Coordinates of C-alpha atoms and ligand atoms in Angstrom, one line a residue:
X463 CA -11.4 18.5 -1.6
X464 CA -12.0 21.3 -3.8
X465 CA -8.5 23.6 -4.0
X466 CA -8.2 24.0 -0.5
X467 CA -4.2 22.1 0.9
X468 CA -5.1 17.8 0.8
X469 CA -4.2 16.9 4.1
X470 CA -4.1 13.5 6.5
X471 CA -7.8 14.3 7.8
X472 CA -9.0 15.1 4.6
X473 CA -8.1 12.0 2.9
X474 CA -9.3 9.9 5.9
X475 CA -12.7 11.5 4.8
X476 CA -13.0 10.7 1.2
X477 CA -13.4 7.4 2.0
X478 CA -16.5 5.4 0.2
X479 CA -16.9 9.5 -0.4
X480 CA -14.9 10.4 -2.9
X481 CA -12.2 8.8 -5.1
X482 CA -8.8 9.4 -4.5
X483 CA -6.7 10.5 -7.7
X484 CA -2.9 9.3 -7.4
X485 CA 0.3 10.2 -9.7
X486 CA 3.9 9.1 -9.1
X487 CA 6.2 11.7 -9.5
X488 CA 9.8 12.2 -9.9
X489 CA 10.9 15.3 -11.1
X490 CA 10.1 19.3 -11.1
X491 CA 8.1 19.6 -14.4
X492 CA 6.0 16.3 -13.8
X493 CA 5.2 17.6 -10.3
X494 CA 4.0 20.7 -11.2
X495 CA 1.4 19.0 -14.2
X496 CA 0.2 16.4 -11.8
X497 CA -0.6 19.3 -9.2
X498 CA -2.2 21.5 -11.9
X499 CA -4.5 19.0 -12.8
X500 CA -5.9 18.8 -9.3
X501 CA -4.8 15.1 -8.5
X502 CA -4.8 14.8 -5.0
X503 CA -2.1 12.9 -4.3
X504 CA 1.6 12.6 -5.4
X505 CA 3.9 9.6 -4.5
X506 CA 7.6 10.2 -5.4
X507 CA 7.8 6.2 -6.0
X508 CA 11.0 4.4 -6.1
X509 CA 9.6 3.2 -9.5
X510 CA 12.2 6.1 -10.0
X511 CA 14.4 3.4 -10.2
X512 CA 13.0 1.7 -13.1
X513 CA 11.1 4.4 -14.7
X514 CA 13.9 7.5 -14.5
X515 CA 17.1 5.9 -13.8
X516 CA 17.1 2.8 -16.0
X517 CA 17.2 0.2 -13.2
X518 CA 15.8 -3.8 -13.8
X519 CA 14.1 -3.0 -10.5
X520 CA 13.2 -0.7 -7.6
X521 CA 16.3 -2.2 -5.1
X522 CA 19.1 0.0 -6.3
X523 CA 17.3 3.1 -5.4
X524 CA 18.7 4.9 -2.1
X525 CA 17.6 7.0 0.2
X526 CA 20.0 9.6 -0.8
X527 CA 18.3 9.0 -4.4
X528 CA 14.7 9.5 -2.8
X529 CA 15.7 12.6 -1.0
X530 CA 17.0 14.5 -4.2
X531 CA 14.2 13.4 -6.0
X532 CA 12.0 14.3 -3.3
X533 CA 13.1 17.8 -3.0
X534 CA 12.7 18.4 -7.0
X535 CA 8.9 17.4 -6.9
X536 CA 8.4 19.5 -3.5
X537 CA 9.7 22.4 -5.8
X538 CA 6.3 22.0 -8.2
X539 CA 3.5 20.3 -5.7
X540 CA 2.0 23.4 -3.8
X541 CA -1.8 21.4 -3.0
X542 CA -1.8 18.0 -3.1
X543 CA -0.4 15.7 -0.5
X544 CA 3.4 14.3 -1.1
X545 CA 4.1 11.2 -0.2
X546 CA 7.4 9.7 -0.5
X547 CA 8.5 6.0 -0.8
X548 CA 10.7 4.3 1.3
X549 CA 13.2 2.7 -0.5
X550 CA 14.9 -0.8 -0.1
X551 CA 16.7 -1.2 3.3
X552 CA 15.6 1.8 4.6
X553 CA 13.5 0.5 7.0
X554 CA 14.2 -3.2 7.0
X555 CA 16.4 -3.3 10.6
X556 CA 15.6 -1.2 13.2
X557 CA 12.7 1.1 14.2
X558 CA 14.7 3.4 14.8
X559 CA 16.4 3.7 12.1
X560 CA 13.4 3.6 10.0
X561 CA 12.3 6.7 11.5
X562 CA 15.1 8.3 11.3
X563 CA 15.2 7.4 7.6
X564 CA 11.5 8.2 7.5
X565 CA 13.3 12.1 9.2
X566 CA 14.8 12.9 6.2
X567 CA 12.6 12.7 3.8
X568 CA 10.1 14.9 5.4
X569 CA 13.3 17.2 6.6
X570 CA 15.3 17.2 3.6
X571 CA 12.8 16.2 0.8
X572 CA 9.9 18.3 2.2
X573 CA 7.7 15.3 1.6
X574 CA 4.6 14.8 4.0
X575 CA 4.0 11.3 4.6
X576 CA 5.9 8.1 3.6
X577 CA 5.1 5.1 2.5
X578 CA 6.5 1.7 3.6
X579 CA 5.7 -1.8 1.6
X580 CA 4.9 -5.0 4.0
X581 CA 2.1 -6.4 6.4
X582 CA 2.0 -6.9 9.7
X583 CA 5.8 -7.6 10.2
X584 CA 6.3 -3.7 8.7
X585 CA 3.8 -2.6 12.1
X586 CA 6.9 -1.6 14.2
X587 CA 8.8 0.4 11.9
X588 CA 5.5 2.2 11.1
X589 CA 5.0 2.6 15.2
X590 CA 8.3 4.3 14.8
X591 CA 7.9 6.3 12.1
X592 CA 4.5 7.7 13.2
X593 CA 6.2 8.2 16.9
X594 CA 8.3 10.6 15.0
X595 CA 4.7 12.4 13.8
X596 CA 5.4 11.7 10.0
X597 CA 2.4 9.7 8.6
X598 CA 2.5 6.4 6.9
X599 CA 0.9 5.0 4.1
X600 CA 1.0 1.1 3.3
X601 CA 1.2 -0.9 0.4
X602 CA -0.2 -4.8 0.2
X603 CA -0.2 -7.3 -3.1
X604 CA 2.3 -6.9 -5.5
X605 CA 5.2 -5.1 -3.4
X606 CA 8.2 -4.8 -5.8
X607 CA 11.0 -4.5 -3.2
X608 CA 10.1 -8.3 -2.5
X609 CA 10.7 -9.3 -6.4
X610 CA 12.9 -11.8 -5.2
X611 CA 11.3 -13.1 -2.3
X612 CA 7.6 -13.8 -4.1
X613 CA 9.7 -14.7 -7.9
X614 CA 8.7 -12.4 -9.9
X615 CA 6.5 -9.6 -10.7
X616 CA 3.1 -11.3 -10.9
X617 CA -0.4 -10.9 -9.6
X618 CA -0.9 -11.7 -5.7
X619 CA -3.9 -12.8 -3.6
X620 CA -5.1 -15.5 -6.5
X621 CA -5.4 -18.8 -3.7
X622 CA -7.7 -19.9 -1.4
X623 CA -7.9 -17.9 2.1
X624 CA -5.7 -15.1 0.0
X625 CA -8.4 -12.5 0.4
X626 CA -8.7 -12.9 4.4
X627 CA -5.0 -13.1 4.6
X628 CA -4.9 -9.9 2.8
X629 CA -7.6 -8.4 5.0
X630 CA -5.8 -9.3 7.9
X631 CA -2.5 -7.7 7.1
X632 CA -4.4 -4.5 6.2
X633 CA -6.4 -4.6 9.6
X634 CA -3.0 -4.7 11.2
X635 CA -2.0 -2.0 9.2
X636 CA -5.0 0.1 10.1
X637 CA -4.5 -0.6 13.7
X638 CA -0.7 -0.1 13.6
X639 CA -2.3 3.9 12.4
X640 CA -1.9 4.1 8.5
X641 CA -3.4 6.7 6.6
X642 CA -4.0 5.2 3.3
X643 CA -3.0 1.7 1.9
X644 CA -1.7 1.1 -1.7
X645 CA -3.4 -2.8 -3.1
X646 CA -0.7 -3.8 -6.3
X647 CA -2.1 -5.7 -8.8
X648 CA -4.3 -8.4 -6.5
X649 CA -7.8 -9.4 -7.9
X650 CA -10.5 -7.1 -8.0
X651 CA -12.7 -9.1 -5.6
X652 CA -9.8 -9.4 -3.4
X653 CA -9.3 -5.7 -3.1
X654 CA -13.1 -5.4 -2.8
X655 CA -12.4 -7.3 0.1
X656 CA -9.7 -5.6 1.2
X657 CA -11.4 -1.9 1.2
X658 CA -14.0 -3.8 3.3
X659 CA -12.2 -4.6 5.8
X660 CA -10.4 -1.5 6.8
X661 CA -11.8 2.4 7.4
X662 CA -8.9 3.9 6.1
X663 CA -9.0 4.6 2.2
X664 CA -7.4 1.7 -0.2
X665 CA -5.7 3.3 -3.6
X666 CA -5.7 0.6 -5.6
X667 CA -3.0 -0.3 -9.1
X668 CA -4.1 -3.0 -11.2
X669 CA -6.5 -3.9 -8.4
X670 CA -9.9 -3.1 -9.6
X671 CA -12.6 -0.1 -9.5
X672 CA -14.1 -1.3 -5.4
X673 CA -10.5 0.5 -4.2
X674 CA -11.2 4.0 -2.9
X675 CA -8.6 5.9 -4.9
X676 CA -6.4 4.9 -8.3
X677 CA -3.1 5.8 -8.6
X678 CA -0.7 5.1 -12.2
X679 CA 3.2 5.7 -12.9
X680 CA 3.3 9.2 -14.5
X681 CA 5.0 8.2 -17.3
X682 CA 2.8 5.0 -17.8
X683 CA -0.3 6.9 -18.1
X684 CA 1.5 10.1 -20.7
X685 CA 2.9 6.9 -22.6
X686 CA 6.6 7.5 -21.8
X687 CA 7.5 4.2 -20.9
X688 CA 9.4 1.6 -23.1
X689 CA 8.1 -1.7 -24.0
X690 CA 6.1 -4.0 -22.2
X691 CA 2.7 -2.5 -21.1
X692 CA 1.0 -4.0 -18.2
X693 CA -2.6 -4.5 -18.4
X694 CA -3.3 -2.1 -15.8
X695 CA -1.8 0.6 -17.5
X696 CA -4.6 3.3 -19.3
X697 CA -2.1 5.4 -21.1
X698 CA -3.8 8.7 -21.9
X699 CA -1.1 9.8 -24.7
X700 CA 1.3 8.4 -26.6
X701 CA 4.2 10.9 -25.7
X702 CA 7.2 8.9 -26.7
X703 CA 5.8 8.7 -30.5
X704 CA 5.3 12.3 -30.2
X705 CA 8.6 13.0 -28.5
X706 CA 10.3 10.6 -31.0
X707 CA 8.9 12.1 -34.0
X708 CA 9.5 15.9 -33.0
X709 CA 13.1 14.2 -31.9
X710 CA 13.9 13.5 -35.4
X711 CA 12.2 16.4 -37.1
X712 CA 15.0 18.5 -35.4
X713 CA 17.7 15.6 -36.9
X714 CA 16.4 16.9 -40.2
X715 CA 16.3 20.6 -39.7
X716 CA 19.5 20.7 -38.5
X717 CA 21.1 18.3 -41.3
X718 CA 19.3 20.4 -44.1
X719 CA 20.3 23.7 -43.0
X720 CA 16.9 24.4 -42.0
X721 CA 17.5 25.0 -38.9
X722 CA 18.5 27.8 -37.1
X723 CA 16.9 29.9 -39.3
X724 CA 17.3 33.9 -39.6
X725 CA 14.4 35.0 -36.8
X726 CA 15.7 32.1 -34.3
X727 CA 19.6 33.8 -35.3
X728 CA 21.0 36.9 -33.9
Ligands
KIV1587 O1 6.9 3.2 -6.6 C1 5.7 3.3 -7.1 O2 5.5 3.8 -8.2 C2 4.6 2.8 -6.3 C3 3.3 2.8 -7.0 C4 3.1 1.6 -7.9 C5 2.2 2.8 -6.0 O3 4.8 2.3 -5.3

């Protein structure tokens, strides 16, 4: 997609063409890295709630929350597509008020598609949503705003007739008029499967190398986030040691005396 905009039809085309690059976002300064670098998507992810606002897991986060955060990453993304999550209860009740969730992302947050977790019983909020012309991207396997429903954050699609099951939730997905579909940490073969089954692009997370796209947590892959690492994770620095080290060189400086010194003084 060289540096021209990324846009709806041009993702539709990279599929088994070119592989999709994916970064969550969440802030200004993140955004305007992961646009920089070319990546041609970002996803302002309610992992916000874990990842930036210290949460257990993503069902705190509000659509208030997404909107603000939202807004700070539109500031910094000028050419890859934003996508913005759809937090817990946002679109669990009514169509309509999906899409009138769905509104104010795109109106307030400036995002440019949204994305909505769930199968085939997610189909009429998506109608909805894409009624109101926003466009939707879905998200199968592990999907974290169910943590409670499925016990726990594990990987999905392991038994027997999984993979179809999968397939068909994603065909009803495709039909329903998604651009894109997120596969969480489900087998490789399964997402193989998966990407198949559908001609819209699969982006896959701890789902294998057969997806047509990749996507990590920012500060998973800059090594910014605390303990546990899933296996899924490539981090491709080790910011917090770096972070943690400059942290407490400045402790020292400024204990010692040695810092300000004259040239950083008036
Ligand atoms: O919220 C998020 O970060 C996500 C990605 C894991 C795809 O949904």
């Amino acid at each position: 997609m060289e540096n021209s905009k990324v846009t709806i039809p041009g993702i539709l085309a990279c599929k088994s063409q070119k592989k999709l690059v994916m970064v969550t976002a969440y802030d200004y300064p993140s955004a305007l890295l992961a646009d920089g670098a070319g990546l041609d998507l970002v996803l302002v992810g309610d992992s916000l709630g874990n990842v930036v606002l210290g949460h257990s897991s993503t069902l705190p986060v509000t659509l208030d929350d997404m909107v603000r955060h939202t807004q700070a990453v539109r500031r910094g993304v000028a050419r890859a597509l934003l996508v913005a999550d759809m937090p817990y209860l946002s679109y669990h009740f009514t169509p309509v008020e999906a899409a009138r969730n769905a509104g104010r992302l795109v109106q307030e947050g400036g995002a440019e598609a949204v994305k909505v977790e769930g199968g085939a019983k997610r189909v009429g909020a998506i109608r909805a949503i894409l009624d109101a012309e926003i466009p939707v991207m879905g998200h199968l396997g592990l999907t974290p705003q169910s943590v409670h429903a499925v016990g726990g954050y594990r990987v999905q699609g392991r038994g027997p007739g999984e993979a179809e099951r999968l397939a068909a939730e994603a065909r009803a997905l495709e039909e329903a008029g998604v651009f894109a579909i997120v596969l969480e940490c489900v087998p490789a073969a399964v997402a193989e499967a998966v990407t198949r089954a559908v001609r819209v692009p699969t982006i896959g997370i701890g789902a294998g190398p057969a997806c047509d796209g990749q996507v990590l947590v920012f500060h998973d892959l800059v090594g910014l986030t605390p303990g546990h690492r899933p296996r899924f994770v490539r981090r491709y620095l080790e910011l917090a040691d770096a972070i943690g080290g400059a942290l407490g060189r400045f402790r020292e400086d400024v204990e010692s005396g040695r810092f300000p010194s004259a040239e950083e003084s008036f």
